[in-house]
Amino acid sequence: MSQTAPSPPVPARANAPGRPKDLEKRAAILEAAKALFPARGYDGVSMDAIAQAAGVSKLTVYSHYQDKDTLFVEAVKAKCEDLLPSDLFVARFEGPIRGQLERIAHAFFRLITSNEAISIHRVMSRQLPEDSHLPMLFWEAGPKRTQEALASFLEAEDAAGELRIPDCALAASQFFCLLKGEYHARLLCGCPGRYTPAEIDAHVLATVDLFLRAYGPGRR
């Protein structure tokens, strides 16, 4: 009687991306990047330093983020999402639009005046080679994405008749520029002094009020 040949051994499955351990390592790498890039600048951060801060190997860093540019972009995106989460820009139509604009304004102001954001802006302001790709990486990962999110929100509000805006991209830029105001410029220059919570509230409310006077319902 013939015997059935034994089945070949099944090779052990390698850890697939997305398993808990992999996600933990990816999160640790991103947290390290978010801390190191503002503190040391782009050129002052190596993948070795990020690996050491995250407690992983450099090979692990590269397995999650193909190069330093990719990691820098993801760190900027993550910082924006931390302080200015994307769900803030979902048009809710629950109560007056003023309330949602104020929430967006407060979150944006906290983001742009955070120590990390000021540090990164100063890096961008340093003299860089004309062919440097760093400013465009930062712009597209942070300011551009945030401005596009606000423009989409304004488009939804305009379509619903809550606002009257002929150019939502321009209006989004105007809103954020108004919020930056003098205080953001002073921080970039290293001038001392901090706004009190009451002063920040007054600044945000005045900005939203001015914006609604220009683009509120009934305006043409």
PDB file of C-alpha atoms in Angstrom:
ATOM      1  CA  MET A   1       0.000   0.000   0.000  1.00  0.00           C
ATOM      2  CA  SER A   2       1.415   3.336  -1.026  1.00  0.00           C
ATOM      3  CA  GLN A   3       2.052   5.946   1.584  1.00  0.00           C
ATOM      4  CA  THR A   4       1.017   9.551   1.195  1.00  0.00           C
ATOM      5  CA  ALA A   5       4.016  11.840   0.977  1.00  0.00           C
ATOM      6  CA  PRO A   6       4.252  14.182   3.948  1.00  0.00           C
ATOM      7  CA  SER A   7       3.148  17.765   3.286  1.00  0.00           C
ATOM      8  CA  PRO A   8       5.983  20.284   3.018  1.00  0.00           C
ATOM      9  CA  PRO A   9       6.438  22.435   6.136  1.00  0.00           C
ATOM     10  CA  VAL A  10       4.501  25.693   6.071  1.00  0.00           C
ATOM     11  CA  PRO A  11       6.927  28.610   6.322  1.00  0.00           C
ATOM     12  CA  ALA A  12       6.397  30.920   9.258  1.00  0.00           C
ATOM     13  CA  ARG A  13       4.540  34.089   8.304  1.00  0.00           C
ATOM     14  CA  ALA A  14       6.544  37.231   8.559  1.00  0.00           C
ATOM     15  CA  ASN A  15       5.024  40.076  10.510  1.00  0.00           C
ATOM     16  CA  ALA A  16       2.771  41.892   8.075  1.00  0.00           C
ATOM     17  CA  PRO A  17       2.702  45.689   8.110  1.00  0.00           C
ATOM     18  CA  GLY A  18      -0.099  46.976  10.237  1.00  0.00           C
ATOM     19  CA  ARG A  19       0.287  44.535  13.128  1.00  0.00           C
ATOM     20  CA  PRO A  20       0.196  46.146  16.609  1.00  0.00           C
ATOM     21  CA  LYS A  21       3.979  46.031  17.029  1.00  0.00           C
ATOM     22  CA  ASP A  22       4.485  47.666  13.647  1.00  0.00           C
ATOM     23  CA  LEU A  23       1.930  50.364  14.427  1.00  0.00           C
ATOM     24  CA  GLU A  24       3.595  51.067  17.760  1.00  0.00           C
ATOM     25  CA  LYS A  25       6.980  51.439  16.106  1.00  0.00           C
ATOM     26  CA  ARG A  26       5.557  53.660  13.376  1.00  0.00           C
ATOM     27  CA  ALA A  27       3.925  55.895  15.978  1.00  0.00           C
ATOM     28  CA  ALA A  28       7.172  56.085  17.980  1.00  0.00           C
ATOM     29  CA  ILE A  29       9.124  57.071  14.860  1.00  0.00           C
ATOM     30  CA  LEU A  30       6.618  59.791  14.024  1.00  0.00           C
ATOM     31  CA  GLU A  31       6.650  61.163  17.576  1.00  0.00           C
ATOM     32  CA  ALA A  32      10.447  61.299  17.489  1.00  0.00           C
ATOM     33  CA  ALA A  33      10.356  63.163  14.169  1.00  0.00           C
ATOM     34  CA  LYS A  34       7.772  65.642  15.482  1.00  0.00           C
ATOM     35  CA  ALA A  35      10.079  66.442  18.384  1.00  0.00           C
ATOM     36  CA  LEU A  36      13.437  66.475  16.598  1.00  0.00           C
ATOM     37  CA  PHE A  37      12.699  68.466  13.426  1.00  0.00           C
ATOM     38  CA  PRO A  38      11.488  71.612  15.267  1.00  0.00           C
ATOM     39  CA  ALA A  39      14.283  71.343  17.842  1.00  0.00           C
ATOM     40  CA  ARG A  40      17.202  70.731  15.466  1.00  0.00           C
ATOM     41  CA  GLY A  41      15.984  71.804  12.052  1.00  0.00           C
ATOM     42  CA  TYR A  42      15.812  69.635   8.965  1.00  0.00           C
ATOM     43  CA  ASP A  43      19.562  69.458   8.353  1.00  0.00           C
ATOM     44  CA  GLY A  44      20.280  68.782  12.020  1.00  0.00           C
ATOM     45  CA  VAL A  45      18.214  65.596  12.091  1.00  0.00           C
ATOM     46  CA  SER A  46      19.456  62.253  10.799  1.00  0.00           C
ATOM     47  CA  MET A  47      17.587  59.013  10.399  1.00  0.00           C
ATOM     48  CA  ASP A  48      20.013  57.553  12.958  1.00  0.00           C
ATOM     49  CA  ALA A  49      18.938  60.182  15.498  1.00  0.00           C
ATOM     50  CA  ILE A  50      15.270  59.482  14.838  1.00  0.00           C
ATOM     51  CA  ALA A  51      15.841  55.750  15.209  1.00  0.00           C
ATOM     52  CA  GLN A  52      17.638  56.278  18.512  1.00  0.00           C
ATOM     53  CA  ALA A  53      14.921  58.593  19.862  1.00  0.00           C
ATOM     54  CA  ALA A  54      12.204  56.152  18.795  1.00  0.00           C
ATOM     55  CA  GLY A  55      14.007  53.140  20.235  1.00  0.00           C
ATOM     56  CA  VAL A  56      14.113  51.267  16.927  1.00  0.00           C
ATOM     57  CA  SER A  57      16.708  50.397  14.314  1.00  0.00           C
ATOM     58  CA  LYS A  58      17.455  52.644  11.358  1.00  0.00           C
ATOM     59  CA  LEU A  59      16.274  49.816   9.099  1.00  0.00           C
ATOM     60  CA  THR A  60      12.894  49.945  10.847  1.00  0.00           C
ATOM     61  CA  VAL A  61      12.678  53.693  10.244  1.00  0.00           C
ATOM     62  CA  TYR A  62      13.305  53.194   6.526  1.00  0.00           C
ATOM     63  CA  SER A  63      10.792  50.346   6.375  1.00  0.00           C
ATOM     64  CA  HIS A  64       8.050  52.748   7.495  1.00  0.00           C
ATOM     65  CA  TYR A  65       9.270  55.989   5.886  1.00  0.00           C
ATOM     66  CA  GLN A  66      11.300  55.639   2.720  1.00  0.00           C
ATOM     67  CA  ASP A  67      13.456  58.734   3.285  1.00  0.00           C
ATOM     68  CA  LYS A  68      13.890  61.830   5.450  1.00  0.00           C
ATOM     69  CA  ASP A  69      11.728  63.968   3.167  1.00  0.00           C
ATOM     70  CA  THR A  70       8.799  61.589   3.600  1.00  0.00           C
ATOM     71  CA  LEU A  71       9.229  61.570   7.371  1.00  0.00           C
ATOM     72  CA  PHE A  72       9.467  65.369   7.514  1.00  0.00           C
ATOM     73  CA  VAL A  73       6.244  65.730   5.529  1.00  0.00           C
ATOM     74  CA  GLU A  74       4.425  63.225   7.737  1.00  0.00           C
ATOM     75  CA  ALA A  75       5.680  64.972  10.884  1.00  0.00           C
ATOM     76  CA  VAL A  76       4.344  68.326   9.657  1.00  0.00           C
ATOM     77  CA  LYS A  77       0.990  66.758   8.732  1.00  0.00           C
ATOM     78  CA  ALA A  78       0.736  65.026  12.100  1.00  0.00           C
ATOM     79  CA  LYS A  79       1.480  68.211  14.026  1.00  0.00           C
ATOM     80  CA  CYS A  80      -1.226  70.043  12.100  1.00  0.00           C
ATOM     81  CA  GLU A  81      -3.682  67.220  12.775  1.00  0.00           C
ATOM     82  CA  ASP A  82      -2.821  67.254  16.492  1.00  0.00           C
ATOM     83  CA  LEU A  83      -3.827  70.881  16.970  1.00  0.00           C
ATOM     84  CA  LEU A  84      -6.108  71.408  13.993  1.00  0.00           C
ATOM     85  CA  PRO A  85      -7.942  68.086  13.443  1.00  0.00           C
ATOM     86  CA  SER A  86      -9.600  67.595  10.073  1.00  0.00           C
ATOM     87  CA  ASP A  87     -13.063  67.101  11.575  1.00  0.00           C
ATOM     88  CA  LEU A  88     -13.049  70.791  12.541  1.00  0.00           C
ATOM     89  CA  PHE A  89     -13.593  71.535   8.860  1.00  0.00           C
ATOM     90  CA  VAL A  90     -16.702  69.379   8.453  1.00  0.00           C
ATOM     91  CA  ALA A  91     -19.637  71.725   7.838  1.00  0.00           C
ATOM     92  CA  ARG A  92     -22.158  70.808  10.529  1.00  0.00           C
ATOM     93  CA  PHE A  93     -24.929  73.417  10.158  1.00  0.00           C
ATOM     94  CA  GLU A  94     -25.667  73.105  13.882  1.00  0.00           C
ATOM     95  CA  GLY A  95     -26.390  76.596  15.094  1.00  0.00           C
ATOM     96  CA  PRO A  96     -24.836  79.819  13.729  1.00  0.00           C
ATOM     97  CA  ILE A  97     -21.719  79.465  11.604  1.00  0.00           C
ATOM     98  CA  ARG A  98     -19.961  81.933  13.906  1.00  0.00           C
ATOM     99  CA  GLY A  99     -19.431  79.194  16.513  1.00  0.00           C
ATOM    100  CA  GLN A 100     -17.646  76.845  14.123  1.00  0.00           C
ATOM    101  CA  LEU A 101     -15.523  79.640  12.683  1.00  0.00           C
ATOM    102  CA  GLU A 102     -14.464  80.564  16.209  1.00  0.00           C
ATOM    103  CA  ARG A 103     -13.461  76.972  16.961  1.00  0.00           C
ATOM    104  CA  ILE A 104     -11.413  76.800  13.765  1.00  0.00           C
ATOM    105  CA  ALA A 105      -9.842  80.169  14.551  1.00  0.00           C
ATOM    106  CA  HIS A 106      -8.835  79.215  18.095  1.00  0.00           C
ATOM    107  CA  ALA A 107      -7.339  75.902  16.927  1.00  0.00           C
ATOM    108  CA  PHE A 108      -5.410  77.580  14.103  1.00  0.00           C
ATOM    109  CA  PHE A 109      -4.091  80.269  16.436  1.00  0.00           C
ATOM    110  CA  ARG A 110      -2.884  77.621  18.915  1.00  0.00           C
ATOM    111  CA  LEU A 111      -1.152  75.795  16.077  1.00  0.00           C
ATOM    112  CA  ILE A 112       0.691  78.768  14.573  1.00  0.00           C
ATOM    113  CA  THR A 113       1.818  80.077  17.960  1.00  0.00           C
ATOM    114  CA  SER A 114       3.034  76.708  19.286  1.00  0.00           C
ATOM    115  CA  ASN A 115       6.756  76.453  19.968  1.00  0.00           C
ATOM    116  CA  GLU A 116       7.114  73.707  17.354  1.00  0.00           C
ATOM    117  CA  ALA A 117       5.429  75.751  14.625  1.00  0.00           C
ATOM    118  CA  ILE A 118       7.509  78.843  15.381  1.00  0.00           C
ATOM    119  CA  SER A 119      10.704  76.762  15.302  1.00  0.00           C
ATOM    120  CA  ILE A 120       9.840  75.251  11.926  1.00  0.00           C
ATOM    121  CA  HIS A 121       8.948  78.679  10.511  1.00  0.00           C
ATOM    122  CA  ARG A 122      12.315  79.995  11.613  1.00  0.00           C
ATOM    123  CA  VAL A 123      13.993  77.089   9.833  1.00  0.00           C
ATOM    124  CA  MET A 124      12.082  78.027   6.678  1.00  0.00           C
ATOM    125  CA  SER A 125      13.141  81.672   7.101  1.00  0.00           C
ATOM    126  CA  ARG A 126      16.847  80.905   7.185  1.00  0.00           C
ATOM    127  CA  GLN A 127      18.885  81.475   4.081  1.00  0.00           C
ATOM    128  CA  LEU A 128      18.515  78.306   2.036  1.00  0.00           C
ATOM    129  CA  PRO A 129      19.937  77.449  -1.393  1.00  0.00           C
ATOM    130  CA  GLU A 130      17.711  78.641  -4.227  1.00  0.00           C
ATOM    131  CA  ASP A 131      17.153  75.072  -5.345  1.00  0.00           C
ATOM    132  CA  SER A 132      16.213  73.840  -1.858  1.00  0.00           C
ATOM    133  CA  HIS A 133      13.119  71.667  -1.898  1.00  0.00           C
ATOM    134  CA  LEU A 134      12.466  72.120   1.820  1.00  0.00           C
ATOM    135  CA  PRO A 135      10.200  75.205   1.695  1.00  0.00           C
ATOM    136  CA  MET A 136       7.869  73.582  -0.834  1.00  0.00           C
ATOM    137  CA  LEU A 137       7.755  70.346   1.182  1.00  0.00           C
ATOM    138  CA  PHE A 138       6.715  72.303   4.253  1.00  0.00           C
ATOM    139  CA  TRP A 139       4.216  74.476   2.385  1.00  0.00           C
ATOM    140  CA  GLU A 140       2.402  71.564   0.780  1.00  0.00           C
ATOM    141  CA  ALA A 141       2.382  69.419   3.927  1.00  0.00           C
ATOM    142  CA  GLY A 142       1.183  72.152   6.294  1.00  0.00           C
ATOM    143  CA  PRO A 143      -0.135  75.560   5.220  1.00  0.00           C
ATOM    144  CA  LYS A 144      -1.456  74.507   1.819  1.00  0.00           C
ATOM    145  CA  ARG A 145      -3.370  71.482   3.148  1.00  0.00           C
ATOM    146  CA  THR A 146      -4.858  73.543   5.996  1.00  0.00           C
ATOM    147  CA  GLN A 147      -5.893  76.348   3.660  1.00  0.00           C
ATOM    148  CA  GLU A 148      -7.494  73.889   1.234  1.00  0.00           C
ATOM    149  CA  ALA A 149      -9.434  72.301   4.108  1.00  0.00           C
ATOM    150  CA  LEU A 150     -10.827  75.689   5.126  1.00  0.00           C
ATOM    151  CA  ALA A 151     -11.652  76.559   1.509  1.00  0.00           C
ATOM    152  CA  SER A 152     -13.669  73.321   1.191  1.00  0.00           C
ATOM    153  CA  PHE A 153     -15.512  74.159   4.404  1.00  0.00           C
ATOM    154  CA  LEU A 154     -16.318  77.644   3.119  1.00  0.00           C
ATOM    155  CA  GLU A 155     -17.541  76.211  -0.195  1.00  0.00           C
ATOM    156  CA  ALA A 156     -19.987  73.962   1.662  1.00  0.00           C
ATOM    157  CA  GLU A 157     -21.229  76.884   3.751  1.00  0.00           C
ATOM    158  CA  ASP A 158     -21.578  79.053   0.663  1.00  0.00           C
ATOM    159  CA  ALA A 159     -23.570  76.342  -1.135  1.00  0.00           C
ATOM    160  CA  ALA A 160     -25.882  76.113   1.891  1.00  0.00           C
ATOM    161  CA  GLY A 161     -26.455  79.874   1.889  1.00  0.00           C
ATOM    162  CA  GLU A 162     -24.668  80.427   5.216  1.00  0.00           C
ATOM    163  CA  LEU A 163     -22.028  82.592   3.547  1.00  0.00           C
ATOM    164  CA  ARG A 164     -21.677  84.513   0.301  1.00  0.00           C
ATOM    165  CA  ILE A 165     -18.133  84.010  -0.997  1.00  0.00           C
ATOM    166  CA  PRO A 166     -17.146  84.494  -4.645  1.00  0.00           C
ATOM    167  CA  ASP A 167     -13.653  83.000  -4.154  1.00  0.00           C
ATOM    168  CA  CYS A 168     -13.367  80.524  -1.283  1.00  0.00           C
ATOM    169  CA  ALA A 169      -9.634  79.903  -1.742  1.00  0.00           C
ATOM    170  CA  LEU A 170      -8.962  83.628  -1.420  1.00  0.00           C
ATOM    171  CA  ALA A 171     -11.296  83.925   1.568  1.00  0.00           C
ATOM    172  CA  ALA A 172      -9.529  81.043   3.343  1.00  0.00           C
ATOM    173  CA  SER A 173      -6.181  82.760   2.842  1.00  0.00           C
ATOM    174  CA  GLN A 174      -7.595  86.047   4.120  1.00  0.00           C
ATOM    175  CA  PHE A 175      -9.066  84.404   7.233  1.00  0.00           C
ATOM    176  CA  PHE A 176      -5.797  82.776   8.239  1.00  0.00           C
ATOM    177  CA  CYS A 177      -3.751  85.906   7.491  1.00  0.00           C
ATOM    178  CA  LEU A 178      -6.084  87.955   9.695  1.00  0.00           C
ATOM    179  CA  LEU A 179      -5.653  85.434  12.497  1.00  0.00           C
ATOM    180  CA  LYS A 180      -1.855  85.541  12.298  1.00  0.00           C
ATOM    181  CA  GLY A 181      -1.873  89.299  12.645  1.00  0.00           C
ATOM    182  CA  GLU A 182       0.836  91.194  14.477  1.00  0.00           C
ATOM    183  CA  TYR A 183       1.309  88.605  17.208  1.00  0.00           C
ATOM    184  CA  HIS A 184       2.527  85.849  14.909  1.00  0.00           C
ATOM    185  CA  ALA A 185       4.960  88.247  13.235  1.00  0.00           C
ATOM    186  CA  ARG A 186       6.314  89.268  16.658  1.00  0.00           C
ATOM    187  CA  LEU A 187       6.848  85.629  17.625  1.00  0.00           C
ATOM    188  CA  LEU A 188       8.763  84.937  14.407  1.00  0.00           C
ATOM    189  CA  CYS A 189      10.997  87.908  15.173  1.00  0.00           C
ATOM    190  CA  GLY A 190      11.647  86.625  18.687  1.00  0.00           C
ATOM    191  CA  CYS A 191       9.937  89.538  20.423  1.00  0.00           C
ATOM    192  CA  PRO A 192       9.098  88.793  24.068  1.00  0.00           C
ATOM    193  CA  GLY A 193       5.627  88.791  25.533  1.00  0.00           C
ATOM    194  CA  ARG A 194       2.597  86.540  25.373  1.00  0.00           C
ATOM    195  CA  TYR A 195      -1.057  87.286  24.818  1.00  0.00           C
ATOM    196  CA  THR A 196      -3.334  86.567  27.749  1.00  0.00           C
ATOM    197  CA  PRO A 197      -6.284  84.209  27.176  1.00  0.00           C
ATOM    198  CA  ALA A 198      -8.579  87.230  27.226  1.00  0.00           C
ATOM    199  CA  GLU A 199      -6.501  88.988  24.558  1.00  0.00           C
ATOM    200  CA  ILE A 200      -6.498  85.867  22.378  1.00  0.00           C
ATOM    201  CA  ASP A 201     -10.277  85.575  22.708  1.00  0.00           C
ATOM    202  CA  ALA A 202     -10.675  89.226  21.734  1.00  0.00           C
ATOM    203  CA  HIS A 203      -8.403  88.782  18.718  1.00  0.00           C
ATOM    204  CA  VAL A 204     -10.242  85.655  17.517  1.00  0.00           C
ATOM    205  CA  LEU A 205     -13.693  87.196  17.997  1.00  0.00           C
ATOM    206  CA  ALA A 206     -12.695  90.386  16.184  1.00  0.00           C
ATOM    207  CA  THR A 207     -11.275  88.357  13.280  1.00  0.00           C
ATOM    208  CA  VAL A 208     -14.406  86.219  12.931  1.00  0.00           C
ATOM    209  CA  ASP A 209     -16.600  89.322  13.184  1.00  0.00           C
ATOM    210  CA  LEU A 210     -14.656  91.078  10.421  1.00  0.00           C
ATOM    211  CA  PHE A 211     -14.788  87.962   8.232  1.00  0.00           C
ATOM    212  CA  LEU A 212     -18.560  87.625   8.636  1.00  0.00           C
ATOM    213  CA  ARG A 213     -19.072  91.304   7.869  1.00  0.00           C
ATOM    214  CA  ALA A 214     -17.373  90.681   4.546  1.00  0.00           C
ATOM    215  CA  TYR A 215     -18.847  87.279   3.688  1.00  0.00           C
ATOM    216  CA  GLY A 216     -21.916  86.785   5.868  1.00  0.00           C
ATOM    217  CA  PRO A 217     -25.353  85.995   4.404  1.00  0.00           C
ATOM    218  CA  GLY A 218     -26.770  88.856   2.408  1.00  0.00           C
ATOM    219  CA  ARG A 219     -23.376  90.215   1.379  1.00  0.00           C
ATOM    220  CA  ARG A 220     -22.580  90.519  -2.293  1.00  0.00           C
TER     221      ARG A 220
END
